Amino acid sequence: MWKITGLSNLGSRVLKPMVTLTSGTHFRIVKLDIDVSALKALTLSEIEAYAIKKIEHQ
């Protein structure tokens, strides 16, 4: 089960926002294809679900 451990690049206009996830033994960094203004409207659990879907579809 993946859990968010961090969010980065939220204030950047150039870089895509990124989420760091951990499963307890593994870490993954996922670039989000969402602009920051739309990201701010999402809850943490919605961001987590979006990032997990991106991991599963890689």
Short mmCIF file of C-alpha atoms in Angstrom, two decimals:
data_model
loop_
_atom_site.label_atom_id
_atom_site.label_comp_id
_atom_site.label_asym_id
_atom_site.label_seq_id
_atom_site.Cartn_x
_atom_site.Cartn_y
_atom_site.Cartn_z
CA MET A 1 0.00 0.00 0.00
CA TRP A 2 1.48 3.33 -1.08
CA LYS A 3 1.37 6.46 1.10
CA ILE A 4 2.44 10.03 0.32
CA THR A 5 5.59 11.13 2.11
CA GLY A 6 6.09 14.46 0.37
CA LEU A 7 4.98 17.00 -2.23
CA SER A 8 7.38 19.26 -4.11
CA ASN A 9 7.51 21.96 -6.81
CA LEU A 10 4.11 23.31 -5.75
CA GLY A 11 5.23 26.93 -6.11
CA SER A 12 7.05 26.50 -9.41
CA ARG A 13 5.63 27.82 -12.67
CA VAL A 14 8.24 25.90 -14.67
CA LEU A 15 8.51 22.47 -13.02
CA LYS A 16 5.71 19.92 -12.73
CA PRO A 17 4.54 19.10 -9.18
CA MET A 18 5.97 15.85 -7.82
CA VAL A 19 4.81 13.40 -5.16
CA THR A 20 7.05 11.09 -3.16
CA LEU A 21 5.38 7.82 -2.18
CA THR A 22 6.50 4.95 0.02
CA SER A 23 5.26 1.41 0.41
CA GLY A 24 7.25 0.94 3.60
CA THR A 25 10.22 -0.65 1.83
CA HIS A 26 10.25 1.17 -1.53
CA PHE A 27 10.18 4.86 -2.50
CA ARG A 28 8.82 6.27 -5.77
CA ILE A 29 8.83 9.82 -7.09
CA VAL A 30 5.96 10.58 -9.47
CA LYS A 31 5.63 13.68 -11.67
CA LEU A 32 2.05 14.87 -11.73
CA ASP A 33 0.56 16.00 -15.04
CA ILE A 34 -1.71 18.45 -13.24
CA ASP A 35 -1.21 22.21 -13.08
CA VAL A 36 -0.68 23.64 -9.61
CA SER A 37 -3.98 25.53 -9.45
CA ALA A 38 -5.95 22.33 -10.18
CA LEU A 39 -3.76 20.39 -7.74
CA LYS A 40 -4.61 22.79 -4.91
CA ALA A 41 -8.30 21.92 -5.37
CA LEU A 42 -7.64 18.20 -4.74
CA THR A 43 -7.54 16.52 -1.35
CA LEU A 44 -4.45 14.62 -0.25
CA SER A 45 -6.23 11.29 -0.74
CA GLU A 46 -7.19 12.28 -4.32
CA ILE A 47 -3.58 13.22 -5.09
CA GLU A 48 -2.44 9.91 -3.59
CA ALA A 49 -4.94 7.94 -5.72
CA TYR A 50 -3.83 9.78 -8.88
CA ALA A 51 -0.14 9.10 -8.18
CA ILE A 52 -0.78 5.41 -7.44
CA LYS A 53 -2.66 5.04 -10.74
CA LYS A 54 0.36 6.53 -12.54
CA ILE A 55 2.65 3.96 -10.85
CA GLU A 56 0.35 1.07 -11.80
CA HIS A 57 0.17 2.16 -15.46
CA GLN A 58 3.95 2.39 -15.96
#
